[in-house]
XYZ file of C-alpha atoms in Angstrom:
185
model
C 79.061 -201.149 -82.561
C 76.777 -200.509 -79.606
C 73.081 -200.412 -80.308
C 71.660 -196.828 -79.963
C 68.754 -198.124 -77.856
C 71.288 -199.626 -75.391
C 72.996 -196.236 -75.105
C 69.619 -194.578 -74.463
C 68.788 -197.140 -71.762
C 72.163 -196.611 -70.085
C 71.647 -192.821 -70.091
C 68.240 -193.326 -68.461
C 69.873 -195.498 -65.785
C 72.579 -192.838 -65.242
C 69.829 -190.320 -64.504
C 68.456 -192.611 -61.748
C 71.815 -193.623 -60.293
C 72.406 -193.777 -56.587
C 75.744 -194.651 -55.049
C 76.137 -197.238 -52.335
C 78.337 -196.459 -49.368
C 79.295 -200.062 -48.697
C 78.845 -203.458 -50.237
C 76.632 -206.124 -48.710
C 77.201 -209.640 -49.899
C 74.372 -211.478 -51.602
C 74.772 -214.651 -49.570
C 75.407 -214.460 -45.813
C 76.599 -218.069 -45.817
C 79.866 -217.540 -47.712
C 82.587 -219.889 -46.494
C 85.825 -218.573 -45.000
C 87.711 -219.430 -48.199
C 85.160 -217.636 -50.353
C 85.216 -214.575 -48.074
C 89.021 -214.508 -48.240
C 88.731 -214.423 -52.027
C 85.966 -211.791 -51.990
C 87.897 -209.497 -49.638
C 91.359 -209.949 -51.171
C 93.043 -206.781 -52.407
C 95.548 -208.750 -54.517
C 95.764 -207.845 -58.200
C 96.555 -211.393 -59.333
C 94.408 -214.172 -57.931
C 94.243 -217.908 -58.499
C 91.070 -219.602 -57.301
C 91.299 -223.369 -57.012
C 88.728 -225.711 -55.671
C 86.783 -228.846 -56.485
C 83.715 -228.790 -58.681
C 80.550 -227.513 -56.967
C 82.621 -225.562 -54.393
C 81.027 -222.209 -55.275
C 83.845 -220.703 -57.363
C 81.456 -219.356 -60.009
C 79.140 -217.757 -57.443
C 82.053 -216.161 -55.622
C 83.474 -214.915 -58.924
C 80.092 -213.432 -59.888
C 79.908 -211.720 -56.492
C 83.432 -210.314 -56.880
C 82.705 -208.980 -60.376
C 79.492 -207.288 -59.209
C 81.282 -205.793 -56.224
C 84.169 -204.548 -58.364
C 82.060 -202.813 -61.046
C 79.803 -201.232 -58.439
C 82.651 -199.883 -56.290
C 84.366 -196.743 -57.588
C 88.058 -196.724 -58.476
C 89.994 -193.532 -57.781
C 92.283 -192.726 -60.703
C 95.429 -190.541 -60.418
C 93.458 -187.382 -61.297
C 91.348 -187.964 -58.172
C 88.243 -188.785 -60.191
C 86.181 -191.818 -59.206
C 85.197 -194.132 -62.054
C 83.406 -197.443 -62.420
C 85.054 -199.721 -64.928
C 84.388 -202.794 -66.959
C 85.038 -206.413 -66.006
C 85.449 -209.190 -68.569
C 84.645 -212.835 -67.825
C 86.334 -215.283 -70.210
C 85.969 -219.030 -70.531
C 86.505 -221.592 -73.295
C 83.631 -220.487 -75.534
C 81.086 -217.709 -75.568
C 78.252 -220.253 -75.286
C 79.884 -221.787 -72.227
C 80.350 -218.325 -70.700
C 76.638 -217.714 -71.141
C 75.614 -221.059 -69.653
C 77.963 -220.744 -66.666
C 77.725 -217.091 -65.679
C 74.899 -215.135 -67.374
C 71.999 -216.551 -65.344
C 74.075 -216.389 -62.131
C 74.788 -212.675 -62.588
C 71.157 -211.874 -63.364
C 69.924 -213.778 -60.302
C 72.426 -212.012 -58.027
C 71.391 -208.631 -59.414
C 67.736 -209.500 -58.802
C 68.398 -210.625 -55.202
C 70.340 -207.452 -54.557
C 67.940 -205.141 -56.392
C 70.655 -203.857 -58.740
C 69.454 -202.043 -61.845
C 71.187 -202.853 -65.101
C 70.625 -202.922 -68.819
C 71.555 -206.197 -70.454
C 72.373 -206.917 -74.044
C 71.565 -210.574 -74.613
C 73.421 -210.674 -77.923
C 76.656 -209.100 -76.654
C 76.342 -210.742 -73.207
C 76.965 -207.385 -71.534
C 75.436 -205.841 -68.410
C 75.724 -202.089 -67.938
C 74.986 -200.587 -64.527
C 73.686 -197.069 -63.745
C 77.116 -196.025 -62.470
C 78.735 -196.827 -65.833
C 80.343 -200.095 -64.736
C 79.817 -203.149 -66.913
C 80.374 -206.890 -67.065
C 80.991 -208.676 -70.359
C 81.096 -212.415 -71.031
C 83.375 -213.750 -73.759
C 84.909 -216.867 -75.223
C 88.664 -217.399 -75.347
C 89.184 -216.946 -79.096
C 92.515 -215.173 -79.607
C 91.515 -212.985 -82.555
C 88.273 -211.871 -80.878
C 90.064 -211.203 -77.589
C 92.777 -209.180 -79.294
C 90.195 -207.040 -81.080
C 87.981 -206.573 -78.006
C 90.890 -205.712 -75.698
C 92.448 -203.045 -77.887
C 92.378 -199.624 -76.194
C 90.220 -200.733 -73.242
C 90.511 -199.813 -69.565
C 89.337 -202.595 -67.260
C 88.887 -203.051 -63.517
C 89.177 -206.784 -63.922
C 89.532 -209.816 -66.135
C 88.479 -213.262 -64.945
C 89.450 -216.432 -66.782
C 87.227 -219.272 -65.597
C 88.145 -222.922 -66.121
C 91.611 -221.591 -66.974
C 93.157 -225.084 -67.035
C 91.030 -225.960 -70.081
C 91.942 -222.894 -72.147
C 94.752 -223.825 -74.511
C 95.883 -220.263 -75.369
C 95.870 -219.166 -71.703
C 99.256 -217.462 -71.850
C 98.188 -215.468 -74.909
C 94.852 -214.505 -73.294
C 96.734 -213.185 -70.261
C 99.165 -211.265 -72.481
C 96.309 -209.752 -74.504
C 94.226 -208.607 -71.531
C 96.941 -207.598 -69.020
C 97.586 -204.150 -70.580
C 93.886 -203.268 -70.180
C 94.309 -203.452 -66.389
C 97.030 -200.786 -66.084
C 94.921 -197.591 -66.030
C 92.603 -198.658 -63.189
C 95.084 -200.974 -61.477
C 92.709 -203.812 -62.267
C 92.837 -207.442 -61.246
C 93.385 -210.702 -63.099
C 91.597 -213.747 -61.679
C 92.256 -217.295 -62.871
C 89.815 -219.934 -61.697
C 90.236 -223.677 -62.092
C 89.339 -227.001 -60.524
């Protein structure tokens, strides 16, 4: 259940919302490989690279770009969807990605409401990013009935139920023609 104060904060952000015409990247020094990943229009992506190569930063950038760029659905309406970041455990998701996302939002001047308990960021346009662990039962419950613009599985090689995670989350991508990103070293 979503906290009523979070809903109120999101409504306040909606009242202030301003759309951006284009997306400017946080870091001008992205490598060619990272830019290829950031600009890819593919719906299924595998990101491989050695440790400390900037995969997490590029993934954070892609998630922020995706939830802040409208998706046109078949009715012609433009919507901003949700993106889920999954790694081995919820605690690991927080330690890897939460601070990175907040810092990128600060550098960019993006407004958001964060729920530290749920590890969820909600933006004025209605888009959101959620961080989760790879527990099958939790994933199955959280995925049910959702419409997502993207699902990223970080450190995918270390997630034992990877096939099941992909099967659980893939149907959530159908409505918005979302993307599935697997990242590993």
